[in-house]
CSV table of N, CA and C in Angstrom, one decimal:
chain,number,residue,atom,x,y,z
A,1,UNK,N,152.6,104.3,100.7
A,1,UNK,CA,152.8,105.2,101.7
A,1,UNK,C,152.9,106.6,101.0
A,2,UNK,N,152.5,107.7,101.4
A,2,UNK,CA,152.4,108.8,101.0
A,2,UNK,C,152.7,109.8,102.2
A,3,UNK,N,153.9,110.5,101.8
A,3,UNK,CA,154.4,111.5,102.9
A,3,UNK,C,154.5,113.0,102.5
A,4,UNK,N,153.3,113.7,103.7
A,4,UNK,CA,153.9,115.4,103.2
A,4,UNK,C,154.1,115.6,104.8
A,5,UNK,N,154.9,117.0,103.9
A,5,UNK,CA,155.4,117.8,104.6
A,5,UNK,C,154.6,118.9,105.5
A,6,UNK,N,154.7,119.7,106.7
A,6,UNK,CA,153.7,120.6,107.1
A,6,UNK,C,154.3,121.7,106.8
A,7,UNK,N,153.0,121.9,106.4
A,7,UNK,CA,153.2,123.8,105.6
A,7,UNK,C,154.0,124.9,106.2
A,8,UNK,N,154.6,125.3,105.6
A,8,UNK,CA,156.0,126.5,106.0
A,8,UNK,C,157.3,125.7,106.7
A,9,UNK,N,157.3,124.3,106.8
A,9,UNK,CA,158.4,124.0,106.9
A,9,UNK,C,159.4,123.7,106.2
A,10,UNK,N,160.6,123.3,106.5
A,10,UNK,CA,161.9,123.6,105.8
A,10,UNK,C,161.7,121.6,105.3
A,11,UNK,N,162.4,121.3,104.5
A,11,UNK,CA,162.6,120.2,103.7
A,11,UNK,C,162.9,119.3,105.2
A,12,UNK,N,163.9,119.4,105.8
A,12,UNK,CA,164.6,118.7,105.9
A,12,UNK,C,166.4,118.1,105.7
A,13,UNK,N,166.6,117.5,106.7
A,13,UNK,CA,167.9,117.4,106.1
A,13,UNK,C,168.1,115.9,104.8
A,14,UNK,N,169.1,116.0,104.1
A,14,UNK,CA,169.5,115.2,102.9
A,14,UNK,C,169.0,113.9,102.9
A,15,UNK,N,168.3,113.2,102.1
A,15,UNK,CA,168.3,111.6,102.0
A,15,UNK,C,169.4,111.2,102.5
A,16,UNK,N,168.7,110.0,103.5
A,16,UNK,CA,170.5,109.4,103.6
A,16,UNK,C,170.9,109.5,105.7
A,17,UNK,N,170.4,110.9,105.7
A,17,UNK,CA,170.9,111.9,106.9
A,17,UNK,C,169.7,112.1,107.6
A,18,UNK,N,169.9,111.3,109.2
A,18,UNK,CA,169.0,111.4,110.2
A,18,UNK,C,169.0,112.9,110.8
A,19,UNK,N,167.7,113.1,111.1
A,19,UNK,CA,167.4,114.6,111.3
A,19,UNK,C,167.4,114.1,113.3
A,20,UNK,N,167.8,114.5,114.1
A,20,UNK,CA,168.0,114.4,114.9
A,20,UNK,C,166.7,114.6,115.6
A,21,UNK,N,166.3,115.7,115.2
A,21,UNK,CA,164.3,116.4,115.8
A,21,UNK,C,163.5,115.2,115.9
A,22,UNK,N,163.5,114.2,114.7
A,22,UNK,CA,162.3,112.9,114.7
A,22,UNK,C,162.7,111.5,115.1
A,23,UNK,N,162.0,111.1,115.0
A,23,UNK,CA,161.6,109.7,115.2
A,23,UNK,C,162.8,108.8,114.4
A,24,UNK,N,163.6,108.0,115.0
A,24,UNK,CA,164.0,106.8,113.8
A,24,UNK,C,163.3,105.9,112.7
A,25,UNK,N,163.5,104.9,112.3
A,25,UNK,CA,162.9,103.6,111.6
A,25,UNK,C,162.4,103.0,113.0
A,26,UNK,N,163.3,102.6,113.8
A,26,UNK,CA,163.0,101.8,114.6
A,26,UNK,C,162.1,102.2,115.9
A,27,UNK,N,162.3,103.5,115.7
A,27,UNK,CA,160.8,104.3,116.7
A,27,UNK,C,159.6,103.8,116.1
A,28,UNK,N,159.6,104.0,115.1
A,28,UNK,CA,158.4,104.0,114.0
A,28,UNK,C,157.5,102.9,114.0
A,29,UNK,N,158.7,101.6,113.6
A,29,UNK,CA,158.5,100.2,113.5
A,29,UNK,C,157.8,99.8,115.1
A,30,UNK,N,158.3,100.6,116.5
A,30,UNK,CA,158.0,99.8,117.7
A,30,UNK,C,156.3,100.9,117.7
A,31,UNK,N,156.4,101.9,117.4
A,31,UNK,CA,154.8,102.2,117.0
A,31,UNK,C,153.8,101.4,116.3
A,32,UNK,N,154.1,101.1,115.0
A,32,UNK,CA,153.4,100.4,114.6
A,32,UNK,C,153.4,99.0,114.9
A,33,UNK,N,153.6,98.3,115.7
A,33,UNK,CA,154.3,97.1,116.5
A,33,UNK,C,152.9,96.8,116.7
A,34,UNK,N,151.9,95.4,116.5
A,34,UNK,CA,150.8,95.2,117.3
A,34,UNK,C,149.4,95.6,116.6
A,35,UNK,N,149.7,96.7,115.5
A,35,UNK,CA,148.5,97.4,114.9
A,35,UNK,C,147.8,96.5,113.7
A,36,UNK,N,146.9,96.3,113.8
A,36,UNK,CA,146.4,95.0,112.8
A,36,UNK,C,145.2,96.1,111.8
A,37,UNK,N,145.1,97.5,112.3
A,37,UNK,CA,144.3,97.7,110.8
A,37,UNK,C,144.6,97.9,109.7
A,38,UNK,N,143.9,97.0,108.8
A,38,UNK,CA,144.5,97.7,106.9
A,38,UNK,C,144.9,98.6,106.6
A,39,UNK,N,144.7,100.3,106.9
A,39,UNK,CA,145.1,101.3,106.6
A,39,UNK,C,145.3,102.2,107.8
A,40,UNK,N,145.9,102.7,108.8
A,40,UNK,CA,146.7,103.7,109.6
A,40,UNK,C,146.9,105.2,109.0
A,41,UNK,N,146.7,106.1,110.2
A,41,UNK,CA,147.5,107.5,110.1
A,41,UNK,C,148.4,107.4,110.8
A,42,UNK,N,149.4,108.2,110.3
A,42,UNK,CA,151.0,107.5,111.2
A,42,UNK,C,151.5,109.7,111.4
A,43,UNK,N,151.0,110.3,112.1
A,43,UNK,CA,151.2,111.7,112.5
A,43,UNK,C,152.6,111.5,113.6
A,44,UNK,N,153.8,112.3,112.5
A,44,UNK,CA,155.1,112.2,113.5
A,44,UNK,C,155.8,114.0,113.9
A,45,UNK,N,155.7,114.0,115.1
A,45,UNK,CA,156.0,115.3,115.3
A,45,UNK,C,154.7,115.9,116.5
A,46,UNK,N,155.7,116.7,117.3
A,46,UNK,CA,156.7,117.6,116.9
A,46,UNK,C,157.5,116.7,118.3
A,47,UNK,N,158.6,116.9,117.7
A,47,UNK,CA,159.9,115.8,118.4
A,47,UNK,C,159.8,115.0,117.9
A,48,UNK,N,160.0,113.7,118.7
A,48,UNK,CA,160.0,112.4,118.4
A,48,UNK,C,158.4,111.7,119.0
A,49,UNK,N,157.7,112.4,118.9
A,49,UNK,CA,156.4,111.8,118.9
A,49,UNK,C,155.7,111.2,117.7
A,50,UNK,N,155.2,109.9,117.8
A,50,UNK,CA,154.5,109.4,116.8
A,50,UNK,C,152.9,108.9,117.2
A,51,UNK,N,152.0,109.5,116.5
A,51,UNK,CA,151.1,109.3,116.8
A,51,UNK,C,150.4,108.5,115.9
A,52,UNK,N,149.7,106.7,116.0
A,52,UNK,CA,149.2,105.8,114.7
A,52,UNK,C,147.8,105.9,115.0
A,53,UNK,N,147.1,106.0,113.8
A,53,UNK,CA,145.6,105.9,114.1
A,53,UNK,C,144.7,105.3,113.4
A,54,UNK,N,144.0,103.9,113.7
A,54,UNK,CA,143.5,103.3,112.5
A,54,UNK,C,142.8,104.1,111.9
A,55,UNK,N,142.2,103.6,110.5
A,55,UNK,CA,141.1,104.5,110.1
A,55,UNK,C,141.0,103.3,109.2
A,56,UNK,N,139.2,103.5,109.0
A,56,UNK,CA,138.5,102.5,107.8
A,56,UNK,C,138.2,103.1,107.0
A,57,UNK,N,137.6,102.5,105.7
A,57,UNK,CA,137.1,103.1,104.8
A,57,UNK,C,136.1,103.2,104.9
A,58,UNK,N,135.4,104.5,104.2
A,58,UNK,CA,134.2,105.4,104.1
A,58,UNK,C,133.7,105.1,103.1
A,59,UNK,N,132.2,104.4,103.0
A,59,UNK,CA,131.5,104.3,101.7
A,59,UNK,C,130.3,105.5,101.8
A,60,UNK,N,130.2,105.9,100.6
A,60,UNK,CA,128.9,106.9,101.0
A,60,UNK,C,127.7,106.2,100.5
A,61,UNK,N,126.5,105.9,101.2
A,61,UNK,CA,125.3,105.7,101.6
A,61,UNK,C,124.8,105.8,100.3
């Protein structure tokens, strides 16, 4: 898994300490609930919106 941040925003609050703005584990977990592709975009924000998106891999021709 690989997570950034969007540009100009603030870190966040401390490891450990739920940010109230996002999404929980268990929001997350009932999003990806059902999704059977190998690799997903998982776009969370702004609120508690989670948006998953399969994606394949791209071979070039």
């Amino acid at each position: 898994m690989t997570v950034w941040l969007r540009s100009g925003q603030a870190a966040g609050p401390d490891r450990g300490q739920s940010d109230p703005g996002q999404p929980d584990a268990g929001m997350l977990r009932a999003a990806l609930e059902g999704v059977s592709a190998e690799r997903v975009l998982v776009v969370v924000g702004p609120g508690d919106r989670i948006d998953v998106i399969p994606v394949q891999d791209h071979t070039a021709p």
